[in-house]
C-alpha cells in the first residue's frame, strides 16, 4: 500500500488545507506562531510519508511517533490562537484527534510486531 492511500495521510492533507485557508490567513495571529503551526502540520504529513517508506517496524514506528507529536503540537497551537470562528477550530481539532488515534493504533501495532520478534 502506498502512503497516499492511507486514510491518516489523507486526513493530514485535509488538516493542512484547512489551516491554510481558514487559520493561517488570519491577520491577528502572530507570525511566528503561524510559522510554527505551518511547520507542525507539514511535519504530520511528511513523517507519515517517510515512515511508510521504511522497511523495519521500528523505523516506521519512530516516524509515526513524531507525526503524532506534531498533531499534538498543532492542537496546542490552535489553543493559543483560538478566538474567532470556533467552528473552524473545532473541525480541525477533531481531524487532529482522528489522526492522533489512527497513528496511535499504527504505533501500537508496530510495537507489537517489534515485541513479538524479541
C-alpha positions as CSV (number, residue, x, y, z in Angstrom):
1,X,0.0,0.0,0.0
2,X,1.2,3.5,-0.9
3,X,1.3,6.1,1.8
4,X,-1.1,8.2,-0.4
5,X,-3.7,5.5,0.1
6,X,-3.6,5.7,3.9
7,X,-6.6,7.4,5.4
8,X,-4.4,9.0,8.0
9,X,-2.3,10.6,5.3
10,X,-5.4,12.0,3.5
11,X,-6.6,13.4,6.8
12,X,-3.3,15.1,7.3
13,X,-3.6,16.7,3.9
14,X,-7.0,17.9,4.9
15,X,-5.6,19.5,8.1
16,X,-3.0,21.3,6.0
17,X,-5.7,22.6,3.6
18,X,-8.0,23.7,6.4
19,X,-5.2,25.5,8.2
20,X,-4.0,27.3,5.0
21,X,-7.5,28.5,4.1
22,X,-9.0,29.3,7.4
23,X,-6.4,29.9,10.1
24,X,-3.1,30.9,8.6
25,X,-4.7,33.7,6.7
26,X,-5.9,35.4,9.9
27,X,-4.0,38.7,10.2
28,X,-4.3,38.9,14.0
29,X,-2.2,35.7,14.6
30,X,1.4,36.3,15.5
31,X,3.7,35.5,12.5
32,X,6.0,33.2,14.5
33,X,3.0,31.1,15.8
34,X,1.7,30.8,12.2
35,X,5.1,29.6,11.1
36,X,5.2,27.0,14.0
37,X,1.7,25.8,13.2
38,X,2.6,25.5,9.5
39,X,5.7,23.5,10.2
40,X,4.0,21.2,12.7
41,X,1.2,20.5,10.3
42,X,3.6,19.8,7.5
43,X,5.5,17.5,9.8
44,X,2.5,15.3,10.3
45,X,2.1,14.7,6.6
46,X,5.8,14.4,5.9
47,X,6.6,11.9,8.7
48,X,3.6,9.7,7.7
49,X,5.0,9.5,4.2
50,X,8.6,9.0,5.3
51,X,7.6,6.4,7.9
52,X,5.6,4.5,5.3
53,X,8.8,4.1,3.2
54,X,10.8,2.4,6.0
55,X,11.3,-1.3,5.9
56,X,11.6,-2.1,9.6
57,X,8.7,-1.8,12.0
58,X,11.0,0.1,14.5
59,X,11.9,2.8,11.9
60,X,8.2,3.2,10.8
61,X,7.1,3.4,14.4
62,X,9.6,6.2,15.1
63,X,8.3,8.4,12.3
64,X,4.7,7.8,13.3
65,X,5.5,8.8,16.8
66,X,7.0,12.1,15.5
67,X,3.9,12.6,13.3
68,X,1.6,12.1,16.3
69,X,3.7,14.5,18.4
70,X,3.3,17.1,15.6
71,X,-0.5,16.6,15.7
72,X,-0.5,17.4,19.4
73,X,1.7,20.4,18.7
74,X,-0.9,21.7,16.1
75,X,-3.7,21.2,18.6
76,X,-1.8,23.2,21.2
77,X,-1.0,26.0,18.8
78,X,-4.7,26.2,17.9
79,X,-5.4,26.5,21.7
80,X,-3.1,29.5,21.8
81,X,-4.8,31.3,18.9
82,X,-8.4,30.2,19.2
83,X,-10.7,33.3,19.4
84,X,-12.8,33.9,16.3
85,X,-14.6,31.2,14.4
86,X,-14.8,28.3,16.9
87,X,-16.4,26.1,14.2
88,X,-13.2,26.1,12.1
89,X,-11.0,25.4,15.1
90,X,-13.3,22.6,16.3
91,X,-13.3,20.9,12.9
92,X,-9.5,21.0,12.6
93,X,-9.1,19.8,16.2
94,X,-11.4,16.9,15.5
95,X,-9.3,16.0,12.4
96,X,-6.2,16.1,14.6
97,X,-7.8,13.9,17.2
98,X,-8.7,11.3,14.5
99,X,-5.1,11.5,13.1
100,X,-3.7,11.0,16.6
101,X,-6.0,8.0,17.2
102,X,-5.1,6.4,13.9
103,X,-1.4,6.9,14.5
104,X,-1.6,5.5,18.0
105,X,-3.1,2.3,16.6
106,X,-0.4,2.1,13.9
107,X,2.3,2.7,16.5
108,X,0.8,0.1,18.8
109,X,0.6,-2.5,16.0
110,X,4.2,-1.8,15.1
111,X,5.3,-2.0,18.7
112,X,3.6,-5.4,19.0
113,X,5.4,-6.6,15.9
114,X,8.7,-5.5,17.4
115,X,8.0,-7.1,20.7
116,X,7.0,-10.4,19.0
117,X,10.4,-10.6,17.4
118,X,12.2,-10.4,20.7
